[in-house]
Tab-separated table of C-alpha atoms in Angstrom:
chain	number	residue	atom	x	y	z
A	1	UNK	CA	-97.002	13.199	-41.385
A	2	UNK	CA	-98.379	16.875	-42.018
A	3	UNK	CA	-98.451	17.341	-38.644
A	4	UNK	CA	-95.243	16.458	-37.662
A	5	UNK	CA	-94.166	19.101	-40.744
A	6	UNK	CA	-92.589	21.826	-37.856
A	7	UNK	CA	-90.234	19.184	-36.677
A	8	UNK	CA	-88.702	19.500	-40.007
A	9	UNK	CA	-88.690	22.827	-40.632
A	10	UNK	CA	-87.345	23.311	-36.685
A	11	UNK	CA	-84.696	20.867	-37.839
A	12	UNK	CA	-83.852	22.785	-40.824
A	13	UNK	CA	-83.700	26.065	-39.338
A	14	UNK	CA	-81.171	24.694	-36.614
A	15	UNK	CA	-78.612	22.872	-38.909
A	16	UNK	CA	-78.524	26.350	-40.865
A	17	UNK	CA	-78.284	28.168	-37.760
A	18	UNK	CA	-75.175	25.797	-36.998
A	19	UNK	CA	-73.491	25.846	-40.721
A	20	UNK	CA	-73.830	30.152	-39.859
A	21	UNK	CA	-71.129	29.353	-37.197
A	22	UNK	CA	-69.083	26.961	-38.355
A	23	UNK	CA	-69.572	25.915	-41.917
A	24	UNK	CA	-67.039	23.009	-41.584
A	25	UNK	CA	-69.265	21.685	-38.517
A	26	UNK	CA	-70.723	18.999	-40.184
A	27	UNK	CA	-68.512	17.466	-42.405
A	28	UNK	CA	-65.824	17.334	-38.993
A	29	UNK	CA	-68.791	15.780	-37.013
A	30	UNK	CA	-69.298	13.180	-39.549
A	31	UNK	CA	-65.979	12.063	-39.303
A	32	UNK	CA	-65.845	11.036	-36.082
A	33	UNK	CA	-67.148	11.496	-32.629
A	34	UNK	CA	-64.305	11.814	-29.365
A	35	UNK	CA	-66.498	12.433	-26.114
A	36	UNK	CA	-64.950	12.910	-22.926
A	37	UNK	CA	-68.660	12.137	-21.291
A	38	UNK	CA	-71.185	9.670	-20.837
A	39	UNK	CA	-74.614	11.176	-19.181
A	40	UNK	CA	-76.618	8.911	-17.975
A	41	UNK	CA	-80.094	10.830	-17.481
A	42	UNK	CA	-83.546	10.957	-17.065
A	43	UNK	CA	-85.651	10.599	-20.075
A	44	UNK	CA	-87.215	13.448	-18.883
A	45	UNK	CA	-87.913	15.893	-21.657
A	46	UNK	CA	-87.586	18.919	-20.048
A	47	UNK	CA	-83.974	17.495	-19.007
A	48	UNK	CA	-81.974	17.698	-22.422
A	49	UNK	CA	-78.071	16.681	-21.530
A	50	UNK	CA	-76.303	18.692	-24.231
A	51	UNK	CA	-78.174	22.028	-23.917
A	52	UNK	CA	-78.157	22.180	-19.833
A	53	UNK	CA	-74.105	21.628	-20.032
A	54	UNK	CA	-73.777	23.669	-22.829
A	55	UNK	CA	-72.100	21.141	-25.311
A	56	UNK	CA	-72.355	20.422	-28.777
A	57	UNK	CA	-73.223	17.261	-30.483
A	58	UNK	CA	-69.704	14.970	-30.461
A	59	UNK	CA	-69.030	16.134	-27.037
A	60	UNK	CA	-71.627	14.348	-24.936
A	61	UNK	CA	-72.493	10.469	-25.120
A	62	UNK	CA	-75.808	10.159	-23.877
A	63	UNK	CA	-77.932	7.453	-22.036
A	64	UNK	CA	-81.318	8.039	-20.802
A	65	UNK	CA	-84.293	6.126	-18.927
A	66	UNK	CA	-86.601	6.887	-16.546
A	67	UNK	CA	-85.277	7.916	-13.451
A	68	UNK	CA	-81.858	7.486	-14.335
A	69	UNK	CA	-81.744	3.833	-13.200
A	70	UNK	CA	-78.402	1.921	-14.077
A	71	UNK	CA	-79.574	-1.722	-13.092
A	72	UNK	CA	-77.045	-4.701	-13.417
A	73	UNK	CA	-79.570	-6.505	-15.613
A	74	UNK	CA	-80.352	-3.887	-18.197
A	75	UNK	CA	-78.109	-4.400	-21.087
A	76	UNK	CA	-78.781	-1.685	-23.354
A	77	UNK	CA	-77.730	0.386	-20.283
A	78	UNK	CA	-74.593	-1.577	-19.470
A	79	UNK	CA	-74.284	-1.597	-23.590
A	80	UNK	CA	-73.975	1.708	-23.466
A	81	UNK	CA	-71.280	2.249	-20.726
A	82	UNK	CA	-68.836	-0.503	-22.064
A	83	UNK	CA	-68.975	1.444	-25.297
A	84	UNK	CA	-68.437	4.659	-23.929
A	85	UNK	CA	-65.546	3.204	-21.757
A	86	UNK	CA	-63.479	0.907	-23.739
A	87	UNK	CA	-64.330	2.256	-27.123
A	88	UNK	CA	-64.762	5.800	-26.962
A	89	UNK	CA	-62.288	6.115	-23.884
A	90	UNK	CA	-64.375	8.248	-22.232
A	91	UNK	CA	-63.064	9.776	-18.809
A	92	UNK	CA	-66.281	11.128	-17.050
A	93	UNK	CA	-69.493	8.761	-16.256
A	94	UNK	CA	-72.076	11.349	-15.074
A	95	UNK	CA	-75.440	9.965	-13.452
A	96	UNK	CA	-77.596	13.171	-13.506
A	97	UNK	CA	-81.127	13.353	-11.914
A	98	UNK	CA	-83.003	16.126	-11.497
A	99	UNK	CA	-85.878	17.114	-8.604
A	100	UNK	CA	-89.509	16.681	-9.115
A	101	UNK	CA	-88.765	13.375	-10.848
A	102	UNK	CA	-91.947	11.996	-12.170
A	103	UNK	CA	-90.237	8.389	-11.946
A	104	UNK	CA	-88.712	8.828	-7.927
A	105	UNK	CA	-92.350	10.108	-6.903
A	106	UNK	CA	-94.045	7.310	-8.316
A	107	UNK	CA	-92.025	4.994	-6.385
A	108	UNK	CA	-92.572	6.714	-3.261
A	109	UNK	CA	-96.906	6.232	-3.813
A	110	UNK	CA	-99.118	2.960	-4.185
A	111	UNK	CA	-100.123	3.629	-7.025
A	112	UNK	CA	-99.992	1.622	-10.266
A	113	UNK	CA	-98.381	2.358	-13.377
A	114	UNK	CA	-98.025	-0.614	-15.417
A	115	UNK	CA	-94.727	-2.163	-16.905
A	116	UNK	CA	-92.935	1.123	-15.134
A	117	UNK	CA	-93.421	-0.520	-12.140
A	118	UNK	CA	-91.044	-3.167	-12.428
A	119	UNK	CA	-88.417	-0.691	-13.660
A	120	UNK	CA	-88.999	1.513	-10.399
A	121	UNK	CA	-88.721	-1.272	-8.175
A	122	UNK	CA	-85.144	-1.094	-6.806
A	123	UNK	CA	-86.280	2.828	-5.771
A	124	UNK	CA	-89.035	1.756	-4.232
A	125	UNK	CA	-86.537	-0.629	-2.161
A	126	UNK	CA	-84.001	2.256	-1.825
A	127	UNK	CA	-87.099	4.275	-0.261
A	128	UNK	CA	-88.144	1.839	1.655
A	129	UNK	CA	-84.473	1.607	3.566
A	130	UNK	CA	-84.619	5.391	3.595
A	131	UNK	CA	-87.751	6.279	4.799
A	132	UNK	CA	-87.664	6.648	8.200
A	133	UNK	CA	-85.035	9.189	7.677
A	134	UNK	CA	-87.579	10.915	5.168
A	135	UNK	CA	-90.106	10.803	7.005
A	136	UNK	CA	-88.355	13.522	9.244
A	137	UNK	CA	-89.024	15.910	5.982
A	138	UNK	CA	-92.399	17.434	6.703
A	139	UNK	CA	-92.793	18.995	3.155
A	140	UNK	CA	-93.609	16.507	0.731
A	141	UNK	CA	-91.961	18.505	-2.652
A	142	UNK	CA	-88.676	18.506	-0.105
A	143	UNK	CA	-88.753	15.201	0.908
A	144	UNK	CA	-89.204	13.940	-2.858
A	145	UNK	CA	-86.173	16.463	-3.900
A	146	UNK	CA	-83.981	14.251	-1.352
A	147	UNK	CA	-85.297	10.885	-2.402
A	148	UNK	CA	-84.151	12.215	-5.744
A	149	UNK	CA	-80.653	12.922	-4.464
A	150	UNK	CA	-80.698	9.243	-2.611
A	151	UNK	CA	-81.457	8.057	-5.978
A	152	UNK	CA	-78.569	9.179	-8.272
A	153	UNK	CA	-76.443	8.519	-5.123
A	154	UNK	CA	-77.259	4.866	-5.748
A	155	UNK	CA	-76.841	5.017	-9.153
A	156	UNK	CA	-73.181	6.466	-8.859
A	157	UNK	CA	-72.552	3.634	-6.500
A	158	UNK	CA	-74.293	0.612	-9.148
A	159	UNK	CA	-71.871	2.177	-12.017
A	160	UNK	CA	-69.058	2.313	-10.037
A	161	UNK	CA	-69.461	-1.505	-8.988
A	162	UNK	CA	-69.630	-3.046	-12.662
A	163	UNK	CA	-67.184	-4.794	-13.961
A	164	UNK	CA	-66.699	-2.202	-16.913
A	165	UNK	CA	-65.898	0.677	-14.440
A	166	UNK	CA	-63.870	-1.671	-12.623
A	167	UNK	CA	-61.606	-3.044	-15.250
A	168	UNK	CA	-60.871	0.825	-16.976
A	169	UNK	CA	-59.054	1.300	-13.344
A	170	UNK	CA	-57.115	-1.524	-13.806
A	171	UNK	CA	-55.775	-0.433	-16.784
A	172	UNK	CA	-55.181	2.281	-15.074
A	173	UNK	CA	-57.230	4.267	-17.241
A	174	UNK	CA	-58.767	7.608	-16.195
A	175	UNK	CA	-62.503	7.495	-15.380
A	176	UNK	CA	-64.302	9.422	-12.799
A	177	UNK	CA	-68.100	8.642	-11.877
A	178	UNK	CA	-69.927	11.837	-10.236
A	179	UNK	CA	-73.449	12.412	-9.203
A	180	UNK	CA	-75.326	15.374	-10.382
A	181	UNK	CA	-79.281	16.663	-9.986
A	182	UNK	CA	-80.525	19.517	-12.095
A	183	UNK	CA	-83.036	21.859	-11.110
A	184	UNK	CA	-85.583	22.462	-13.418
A	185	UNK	CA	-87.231	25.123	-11.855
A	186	UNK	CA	-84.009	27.495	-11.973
A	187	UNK	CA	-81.636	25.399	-14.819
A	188	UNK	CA	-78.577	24.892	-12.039
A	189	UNK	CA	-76.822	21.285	-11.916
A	190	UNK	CA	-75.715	20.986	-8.395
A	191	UNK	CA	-72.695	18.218	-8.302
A	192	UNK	CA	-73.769	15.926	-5.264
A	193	UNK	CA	-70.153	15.484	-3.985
A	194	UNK	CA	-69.893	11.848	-4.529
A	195	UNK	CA	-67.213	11.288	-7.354
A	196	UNK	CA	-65.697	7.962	-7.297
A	197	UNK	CA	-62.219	7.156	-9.339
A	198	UNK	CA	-61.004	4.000	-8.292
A	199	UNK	CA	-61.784	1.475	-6.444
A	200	UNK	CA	-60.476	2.165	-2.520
A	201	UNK	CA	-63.302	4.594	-2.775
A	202	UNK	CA	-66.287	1.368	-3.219
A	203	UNK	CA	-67.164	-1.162	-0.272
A	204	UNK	CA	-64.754	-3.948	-0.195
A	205	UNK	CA	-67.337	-6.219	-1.155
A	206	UNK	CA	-68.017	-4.661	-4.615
A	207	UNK	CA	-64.375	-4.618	-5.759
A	208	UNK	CA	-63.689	-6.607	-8.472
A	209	UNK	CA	-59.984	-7.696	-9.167
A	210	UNK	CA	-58.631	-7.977	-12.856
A	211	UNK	CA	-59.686	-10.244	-15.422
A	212	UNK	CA	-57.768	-13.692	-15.087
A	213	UNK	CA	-56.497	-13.088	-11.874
């Protein structure tokens, strides 16, 4: 434990640093937390969700793997969004990669990695259907910084066809799923232009109509 002591003293030194600006912070946080947002991120730890969109604690719901994967099988994932949605009512879903991603490039190589491999494996297919396109991208750092793009494009598109997503715009409630990649080498999110809120915007095949219909 002794040397995990600066962890405490870091932790210390923040919640004071907090209490400085708003001594009431705590005691209002414990109360209750009313996020309007659900990141779903890399677990990435130069990536940290509050900080790079300048919120506070209470004001971001957070979600993070490697590689930002939402997979249909992955409950603590899918856990996590129906929470989020029909508890906390939250009205943004943001899937938010970022370039250089340690997870995308090892689904692009041969190499092994262990259980991570099965967890990259629906990249590896998306880069598979992509690659003839990337191999058009003579610089390899650029042509992983798309794959990374590809990727949270995919990932906007597997939230927006679950059943949780689905059923919020049937009850007509507001919820919005964007795509966003951060840049760690400058700290810029770019938005990827590929918001989705409601369902005329999602292949035919992938719409789901109300429960009991």
């Amino acid at each position: 434990m002794s040397d995990l002591k600066h962890l405490f003293a870091n932790n210390r030194e923040w919640a004071e640093s907090i209490k400085q600006d708003d001594p009431e912070f705590f005691s209002k946080l414990a109360k209750q937390q009313s996020p309007e947002y659900l990141w779903i991120g890399c677990a990435d730890s130069r990536v940290p969700a509050n900080e790079i969109v300048g919120l506070m604690p209470g004001e971001l719901f957070v979600h993070r793997n490697v590689a930002n994967v939402v997979l249909h099988t992955d409950l603590n994932c899918l856990s996590v969004m129906q929470f989020a949605v029909d508890v906390l009512k939250v009205k943004h879903i943001i899937v938010t990669g970022h370039y250089g991603c340690g997870g995308v490039r090892a689904a692009m190589r041969n190499e092994q990695l262990g259980l991570s491999d099965g967890w990259l494996r629906t990249i590896r297919d998306l880069y598979y259907h992509q690659r003839e396109r990337l191999r058009l991208i003579e610089d390899e750092e650029t042509r992983l910084d798309r794959m990374c793009e590809i990727n949270v494009m995919r990932q906007v598109a597997n939230v927006s066809h679950t059943s949780i997503v689905q059923n919020a715009w049937h009850r007509a409630q507001p919820l919005s799923v964007h795509g966003f990649i951060y840049g760690i080498k400058d700290g810029f999110l770019k938005d990827l232009d590929v918001t989705v809120s409601d369902a005329t915007q999602i292949p035919e095949q992938y719409r789901l109509g109300p429960p009991g219909a």
